[in-house]
Coordinates of C-alpha atoms in Angstrom, one line a residue:
M1 CA -22.5 -22.2 19.7
F2 CA -19.5 -21.4 16.6
E3 CA -16.6 -18.6 17.3
F4 CA -15.8 -16.7 13.6
R5 CA -12.3 -15.5 13.6
L6 CA -11.1 -13.0 11.1
P7 CA -9.4 -15.5 8.8
D8 CA -6.8 -15.1 7.4
L9 CA -6.8 -12.6 4.3
G10 CA -3.2 -13.1 2.3
E11 CA -0.3 -11.5 1.3
G12 CA 1.1 -11.2 4.8
I13 CA -2.1 -9.7 6.2
H14 CA -2.1 -10.3 10.4
E15 CA -4.3 -7.5 11.2
G16 CA -6.9 -5.1 10.4
E17 CA -9.7 -2.7 11.3
I18 CA -13.3 -2.9 12.4
L19 CA -14.7 -0.7 9.7
R20 CA -18.7 -1.9 10.6
W21 CA -20.9 -4.6 11.8
Y22 CA -23.2 -5.7 10.1
V23 CA -25.1 -7.2 12.8
K24 CA -25.8 -7.0 16.9
P25 CA -26.2 -9.3 19.1
G26 CA -29.8 -11.0 18.8
D27 CA -30.1 -10.9 14.9
A28 CA -30.2 -13.6 12.8
I29 CA -27.7 -14.3 9.8
A30 CA -28.0 -16.2 6.4
E31 CA -24.8 -18.2 6.0
D32 CA -23.0 -16.1 3.2
A33 CA -25.0 -12.7 4.1
P34 CA -22.6 -9.5 5.0
L35 CA -21.1 -10.2 8.6
V36 CA -18.2 -7.0 9.4
E37 CA -16.0 -4.9 6.9
V38 CA -12.3 -5.2 8.2
E39 CA -9.9 -2.9 7.1
T40 CA -6.6 -3.8 6.7
D41 CA -3.4 -2.5 5.4
K42 CA -4.4 -3.3 1.3
A43 CA -7.8 -3.2 1.4
A44 CA -11.6 -2.6 2.7
V45 CA -13.0 -6.3 2.7
T46 CA -16.6 -7.3 3.2
I47 CA -17.0 -11.1 5.3
P48 CA -19.6 -12.4 4.9
S49 CA -20.7 -15.0 7.6
P50 CA -19.8 -18.5 7.2
K51 CA -22.7 -19.7 8.4
G52 CA -26.6 -19.6 9.6
G53 CA -28.4 -19.0 13.2
R54 CA -28.2 -15.4 15.7
V55 CA -25.6 -13.9 16.7
A56 CA -25.0 -14.4 21.1
E57 CA -21.8 -12.1 20.8
V58 CA -20.0 -9.5 19.1
R59 CA -16.2 -9.4 20.8
A60 CA -14.4 -6.4 18.3
R61 CA -16.1 -3.2 18.7
E62 CA -15.6 -0.7 15.0
G63 CA -12.6 1.2 15.0
E64 CA -10.5 -1.8 16.3
T65 CA -7.3 -3.2 15.4
V66 CA -8.0 -7.1 15.3
R67 CA -5.5 -9.8 14.3
V68 CA -6.2 -13.0 11.9
G69 CA -7.2 -15.7 14.0
Q70 CA -8.5 -13.4 17.1
V71 CA -12.8 -14.4 16.8
L72 CA -15.2 -11.9 16.1
V73 CA -18.1 -13.0 16.8
V74 CA -20.2 -16.5 18.1
L75 CA -23.6 -17.6 16.5
D76 CA -25.6 -20.2 17.2
T77 CA -26.5 -21.9 15.2
G78 CA -28.7 -23.8 16.8
E79 CA -26.3 -27.1 15.4
G80 CA -26.8 -28.1 20.0
S81 CA -22.6 -28.9 18.6
G82 CA -20.3 -27.2 22.1
P83 CA -17.8 -24.1 21.5
R84 CA -15.0 -25.4 18.7
P85 CA -11.8 -26.0 19.9
A86 CA -9.4 -23.2 20.3
V87 CA -6.8 -22.2 18.0
A88 CA -3.6 -20.5 18.5
A89 CA -4.6 -16.9 18.2
P90 CA -4.2 -14.0 20.5
S91 CA -6.6 -14.3 23.5
R92 CA -7.8 -10.7 25.3
S93 CA -6.2 -8.8 28.5
P94 CA -9.1 -7.4 30.2
D95 CA -8.7 -3.8 29.5
G96 CA -8.7 -4.9 25.7
A97 CA -4.9 -5.6 24.9
E98 CA -3.5 -8.8 22.8
E99 CA -1.8 -11.2 25.3
R100 CA 0.6 -13.6 23.6
S101 CA 2.2 -16.8 25.7
P102 CA 6.3 -16.6 26.0
S103 CA 7.2 -18.6 23.7
A104 CA 11.4 -19.0 25.2
P105 CA 13.0 -19.3 29.1
G106 CA 12.9 -16.7 30.8
G107 CA 10.1 -14.5 29.6
S108 CA 11.3 -13.7 26.5
V109 CA 9.2 -13.4 23.0
A110 CA 9.0 -13.9 19.4
R111 CA 8.4 -10.6 17.2
G112 CA 5.2 -9.7 16.5
R113 CA 2.7 -7.8 17.9
V114 CA 3.5 -7.5 21.7
A115 CA 1.0 -7.7 24.5
A116 CA 1.1 -3.8 26.2
A117 CA -1.8 -1.5 28.1
P118 CA -1.3 1.7 26.0
A119 CA 0.3 3.5 29.1
T120 CA 3.2 1.2 28.9
R121 CA 3.4 1.6 25.5
R122 CA 3.3 4.8 26.3
L123 CA 6.5 4.1 28.0
A124 CA 8.4 2.3 25.7
R125 CA 7.9 5.1 22.9
E126 CA 9.6 8.1 26.0
L127 CA 12.2 5.6 26.9
G128 CA 13.1 4.5 23.6
V129 CA 12.5 1.3 24.6
D130 CA 11.9 -1.6 22.0
L131 CA 8.3 -3.8 23.2
A132 CA 9.6 -6.7 20.8
R133 CA 12.9 -6.8 23.0
V134 CA 11.6 -6.9 26.8
P135 CA 11.5 -9.8 28.5
A136 CA 7.7 -10.1 30.3
T137 CA 6.7 -10.9 33.3
G138 CA 2.7 -10.0 33.4
P139 CA 0.1 -12.1 32.8
G140 CA -0.1 -14.5 29.6
G141 CA 3.2 -12.6 28.2
R142 CA 2.2 -9.6 28.6
V143 CA 4.5 -6.7 29.6
T144 CA 4.0 -3.7 31.9
A145 CA 5.4 -0.8 33.0
E146 CA 7.8 -2.2 35.5
D147 CA 9.3 -5.0 32.0
V148 CA 10.3 -1.6 30.5
R149 CA 11.5 0.2 33.0
R150 CA 14.0 -2.7 34.2
F151 CA 14.8 -2.8 29.8
A152 CA 15.8 0.8 29.8
E153 CA 17.8 0.6 33.4
S154 CA 19.3 -2.7 32.1
R155 CA 20.3 -1.0 28.6
G156 CA 21.5 2.2 30.3
S157 CA 24.3 0.3 32.6
G158 CA 25.3 -3.3 30.9
A159 CA 26.0 -1.3 27.5
P160 CA 26.5 2.2 25.8
A161 CA 24.5 4.3 25.0
G162 CA 23.0 3.8 21.2
E163 CA 24.5 0.3 21.2
P164 CA 22.9 -3.3 21.2
A165 CA 23.9 -5.7 24.6
A166 CA 26.1 -8.9 23.7
G167 CA 23.7 -10.8 22.2
E168 CA 21.3 -8.5 21.3
A169 CA 19.8 -8.0 17.4
P170 CA 20.6 -3.5 16.9
D171 CA 17.4 -1.5 18.4
V172 CA 16.5 -0.7 14.8
G173 CA 14.4 3.0 15.0
S174 CA 15.0 3.5 18.9
R175 CA 16.2 6.6 19.7
G176 CA 20.0 6.8 20.0
A177 CA 20.7 3.2 19.0
P178 CA 21.7 3.2 14.7
A179 CA 19.3 1.6 11.6
Q180 CA 21.1 -1.5 11.1
G181 CA 23.3 -1.4 7.5
I182 CA 21.7 2.4 8.5
P183 CA 24.6 4.0 9.2
Y184 CA 23.6 7.7 10.6
L185 CA 19.5 7.2 10.9
E186 CA 18.9 7.7 14.1
I187 CA 14.8 8.5 15.1
E188 CA 15.0 11.4 17.9
P189 CA 11.9 11.3 19.5
L190 CA 9.1 13.6 19.6
P191 CA 9.5 17.3 21.2
D192 CA 5.9 17.8 23.9
F193 CA 4.5 19.9 20.8
G194 CA 1.5 20.9 23.8
R195 CA 4.3 23.1 25.7
W196 CA 2.9 25.4 22.9
G197 CA -0.4 25.4 22.2
E198 CA -3.6 22.6 21.4
V199 CA -2.7 20.0 19.5
E200 CA -4.7 17.0 18.1
R201 CA -3.7 13.5 18.1
E202 CA -5.3 11.0 14.7
P203 CA -4.0 7.8 15.4
V204 CA -2.6 6.6 12.0
R205 CA -4.4 3.1 10.8
S206 CA -4.8 1.1 7.8
I207 CA -3.9 2.2 4.0
R208 CA -2.8 5.4 5.3
R209 CA -0.3 3.4 8.0
K210 CA 0.2 0.9 4.8
V211 CA 1.7 4.1 3.0
A212 CA 4.3 5.6 5.3
R213 CA 5.1 2.4 6.1
N214 CA 5.2 1.9 2.2
T215 CA 7.2 5.6 0.8
V216 CA 9.8 5.9 3.9
T217 CA 10.5 1.7 3.0
A218 CA 10.7 3.4 -0.8
M219 CA 12.7 6.0 -0.1
V220 CA 15.1 4.9 2.6
L221 CA 16.0 1.7 0.3
I222 CA 15.9 3.2 -3.1
P223 CA 18.2 6.0 -4.8
H224 CA 15.6 7.5 -6.5
V225 CA 16.5 9.5 -9.8
A226 CA 13.2 11.4 -12.0
H227 CA 13.9 11.7 -15.7
M228 CA 11.6 14.7 -17.5
D229 CA 9.5 15.0 -20.4
E230 CA 6.4 15.9 -22.8
A231 CA 4.6 14.6 -25.6
D232 CA 2.9 16.7 -27.5
V233 CA -1.1 14.2 -27.7
T234 CA -2.6 17.0 -29.8
D235 CA -3.7 14.1 -32.1
L236 CA -4.0 12.0 -29.1
E237 CA -6.6 14.0 -27.5
A238 CA -8.2 15.2 -31.2
F239 CA -8.6 11.0 -32.0
R240 CA -9.7 10.3 -28.3
R241 CA -13.1 12.6 -28.6
A242 CA -14.0 11.5 -31.5
E243 CA -13.7 8.5 -30.6
N244 CA -15.8 8.9 -27.4
A245 CA -18.0 10.7 -30.0
R246 CA -19.0 7.2 -32.4
R247 CA -19.4 5.4 -28.8
G248 CA -22.3 3.6 -27.7
E249 CA -23.5 4.4 -24.3
G250 CA -22.8 1.8 -21.5
E251 CA -19.8 1.5 -24.1
A252 CA -16.4 2.4 -21.9
R253 CA -14.7 6.4 -22.2
L254 CA -11.5 5.9 -23.1
T255 CA -8.6 8.1 -21.4
L256 CA -5.4 9.4 -22.2
L257 CA -4.4 7.8 -18.8
S258 CA -5.5 4.1 -20.4
F259 CA -3.5 5.4 -23.6
V260 CA -0.7 5.9 -21.0
V261 CA -1.0 2.7 -19.9
K262 CA -1.1 0.6 -23.1
A263 CA 2.5 2.9 -24.4
V264 CA 4.4 2.1 -21.1
T265 CA 3.9 -2.0 -21.2
V266 CA 4.4 -1.3 -25.3
A267 CA 8.5 0.1 -23.2
L268 CA 8.3 -2.0 -20.8
K269 CA 8.6 -5.0 -23.5
R270 CA 11.7 -3.2 -24.6
Y271 CA 13.8 -2.0 -21.3
P272 CA 12.8 -4.6 -19.3
V273 CA 14.7 -3.5 -16.1
F274 CA 11.6 -1.1 -15.2
N275 CA 9.2 -3.9 -14.6
A276 CA 11.6 -4.8 -12.0
T277 CA 12.8 -5.7 -8.4
L278 CA 16.4 -6.1 -7.2
D279 CA 17.3 -8.4 -4.5
P280 CA 19.6 -6.9 -2.6
F281 CA 20.3 -10.1 -0.2
R282 CA 21.2 -11.7 -3.7
E283 CA 22.3 -9.4 -5.4
E284 CA 20.0 -10.5 -8.1
I285 CA 17.2 -8.6 -10.7
I286 CA 14.6 -9.6 -10.5
Y287 CA 13.1 -9.4 -14.5
K288 CA 9.0 -10.2 -14.7
K289 CA 7.9 -11.2 -17.4
Y290 CA 4.1 -10.1 -16.6
Y291 CA 3.0 -7.2 -17.3
H292 CA 0.6 -6.0 -14.2
I293 CA 0.3 -1.9 -14.3
G294 CA -0.6 -0.5 -10.9
I295 CA -3.0 2.5 -11.0
A296 CA -3.2 5.2 -8.4
V297 CA -6.0 5.7 -6.5
D298 CA -7.1 8.6 -4.4
T299 CA -9.5 7.5 -1.6
D300 CA -11.1 9.1 1.0
R301 CA -8.7 6.6 3.2
G302 CA -5.9 7.5 1.9
L303 CA -4.1 6.4 -2.0
I304 CA -5.0 2.6 -3.3
V305 CA -2.8 1.0 -6.0
P306 CA -5.1 -1.3 -7.8
N307 CA -3.7 -3.0 -11.0
V308 CA -4.7 -4.0 -14.3
K309 CA -3.8 -7.8 -14.9
D310 CA -2.0 -8.7 -18.1
A311 CA -2.1 -5.1 -19.2
D312 CA -0.6 -6.3 -22.7
R313 CA -3.2 -7.8 -23.6
R314 CA -5.6 -5.8 -23.4
G315 CA -6.6 -3.3 -26.0
V316 CA -6.9 0.4 -24.8
A317 CA -11.0 0.1 -24.6
D318 CA -10.3 -2.9 -22.5
I319 CA -7.5 -1.0 -20.6
A320 CA -9.9 1.7 -20.0
R321 CA -13.4 -0.7 -18.6
Q322 CA -10.4 -1.6 -16.2
V323 CA -9.3 1.8 -15.0
E324 CA -13.3 2.9 -14.0
D325 CA -13.8 -0.5 -12.5
L326 CA -11.1 -0.4 -10.3
A327 CA -11.1 3.3 -10.1
R328 CA -15.1 3.2 -8.9
R329 CA -14.1 0.1 -6.2
A330 CA -11.5 1.9 -4.5
R331 CA -13.7 4.6 -4.1
D332 CA -16.5 2.7 -3.3
G333 CA -14.3 0.3 -0.6
G334 CA -15.3 -2.4 -3.0
I335 CA -11.6 -3.5 -4.1
R336 CA -10.4 -7.4 -3.5
V337 CA -6.9 -8.1 -2.4
E338 CA -6.3 -9.6 -5.5
D339 CA -6.6 -6.4 -7.3
L340 CA -3.7 -4.7 -5.1
Q341 CA -1.7 -7.5 -5.3
G342 CA 1.4 -8.7 -8.1
G343 CA 1.7 -5.7 -9.9
T344 CA 5.1 -4.4 -12.0
F345 CA 5.2 -1.1 -12.6
T346 CA 3.1 1.9 -11.3
I347 CA 1.2 4.9 -12.6
T348 CA -0.6 7.8 -11.5
N349 CA -1.9 10.8 -12.5
I350 CA -1.5 13.6 -10.9
G351 CA -2.5 16.1 -13.7
V352 CA -6.4 15.8 -12.9
L353 CA -6.1 18.0 -9.6
G354 CA -4.0 20.7 -11.0
G355 CA -0.1 21.4 -11.2
T356 CA 2.9 20.6 -14.4
S357 CA 5.5 17.9 -12.5
F358 CA 6.5 15.9 -10.2
V359 CA 8.6 13.8 -8.6
P360 CA 6.8 10.3 -7.4
A361 CA 8.7 7.9 -4.9
I362 CA 8.9 4.6 -6.5
H363 CA 5.5 2.2 -4.5
Y364 CA 8.2 -0.5 -3.2
P365 CA 9.5 -3.3 -4.5
E366 CA 8.8 -2.0 -7.6
S367 CA 11.6 -0.3 -10.0
A368 CA 9.9 2.6 -11.3
I369 CA 6.9 4.6 -11.9
L370 CA 5.3 7.3 -14.2
G371 CA 3.4 10.4 -13.6
M372 CA 0.9 12.4 -15.2
G373 CA 0.8 15.6 -15.2
R374 CA -1.8 17.9 -16.5
A375 CA -2.4 17.9 -20.7
A376 CA -2.9 21.7 -21.7
P377 CA -2.4 23.8 -24.4
R378 CA 0.8 25.3 -24.4
P379 CA 2.5 27.6 -27.4
V380 CA 5.5 25.7 -28.5
V381 CA 7.7 26.1 -31.9
R382 CA 7.4 23.6 -35.2
D383 CA 8.7 24.4 -37.7
G384 CA 9.5 27.7 -37.3
E385 CA 6.4 29.1 -36.4
V386 CA 5.4 29.8 -32.1
V387 CA 1.8 26.9 -32.7
V388 CA -0.5 25.9 -29.7
R389 CA -0.1 22.3 -28.6
T390 CA -1.8 19.9 -26.0
L391 CA 1.6 18.7 -24.0
L392 CA 1.4 16.5 -21.0
P393 CA 4.1 16.2 -18.9
L394 CA 5.4 13.1 -17.9
T395 CA 8.0 12.4 -15.2
L396 CA 9.5 8.3 -14.9
S397 CA 11.8 8.6 -11.5
F398 CA 13.5 5.2 -11.3
D399 CA 15.4 2.9 -9.0
H400 CA 19.2 3.9 -9.4
R401 CA 20.8 0.5 -8.4
I402 CA 19.4 -1.4 -11.8
A403 CA 19.1 2.2 -14.2
D404 CA 21.2 4.6 -15.4
G405 CA 19.9 7.5 -17.2
A406 CA 20.2 6.8 -20.4
Q407 CA 17.6 3.8 -20.2
A408 CA 14.9 6.5 -18.2
A409 CA 15.6 8.7 -21.1
R410 CA 14.9 5.7 -23.7
F411 CA 12.4 4.8 -22.2
V412 CA 10.2 7.7 -21.7
G413 CA 11.4 8.8 -24.7
L414 CA 9.4 5.9 -26.5
V415 CA 6.7 6.5 -24.0
R416 CA 6.2 9.9 -26.3
D417 CA 6.5 9.2 -29.0
L418 CA 3.6 5.8 -29.2
L419 CA 1.7 8.5 -27.3
E420 CA 2.6 11.8 -30.6
H421 CA 1.8 8.8 -33.0
P422 CA -1.2 6.9 -32.0
L423 CA -1.8 4.2 -34.7
R424 CA 2.6 2.9 -33.8
L425 CA 0.4 1.5 -30.6
V426 CA -2.4 -1.0 -33.0
V427 CA 1.1 -1.5 -34.7
E428 CA 3.9 -2.0 -31.7
G429 CA 1.2 -3.2 -29.2

């Protein structure tokens, strides 16, 4: 028997949701054949079977969240060996909750996913208790409802409301407890909306959960400032359409986005602060000497931001091919984890859905993001006359801790000029 555990999927990913099993108990499977599809905070990935054999047992249901190192399936490989020695991994309680072993005297535990039943988690939320701080007395290091009540009572009697007891870390995000380093930030529990009518609850999972965490982190930590401008892309659009008509069947279609990506890489080299990240702990600005441009893709599962690697080294046609491939695989669930890693700057294009302009949220921990509105014909004044030109709205949201409005205006101005004079992209790029 061979116990297959959820492997390390990289970049700090500790868990994933089972989307689909390709096998069921009793099925035969070949080595490297699709075994299970797992969705993480980053992407949906299909994991192949590491060995051939017959499926003896499936230990995770579709829709269940599993941890790295947890046994997913047991395969009868016919090799005649006993089960593999167990490695450190979360065990399972009878109710399906993950268990943990005590990591310190007195039942204190390390932070991570806490072993607790759903009812216990609900009680902790109602009492404003951080489960990671509750000493566990249950079997296998599980937190029980009594543990939660005991902790809440001791906190209420031993420390002022909203303040941690002596020697304890601040309870960030709990009711009445200000978040460390962010004065006046308190998160109160929600009211019972069911008192006023029917409600429906849906778990926030996988990609949507990651989007929620990233946007809150970005908006809380980064002081956003936005600079807006418009690019006259009349000549560029005429050239793009003519070039697409000339290109043969099977060749990538040039899009306005592919030209914007190229213009952005040129501007980033001139203004590297927008291709950087602020390290607040060391008080340093990290300038990246590579240009991996993220493209925000709207999918059924939420917003995914794969990136075009080394965009500064690619021509517009190559960029168009890369963007088309990334967008297709993001929507089909075939995006790879490495496609989502290492981004330095993001472009989001809302123009295909309508609207005039918007202020996008920075893709943390980057320092800036460019939003594209709808390119549309509009009347403008040229040489004292009213003419119709195609204008593209552009909005740069940037981190005001490391960049100022003048730099943003110059950056967007350069992008605008490159789009208005496409031949400059050949010279500058």
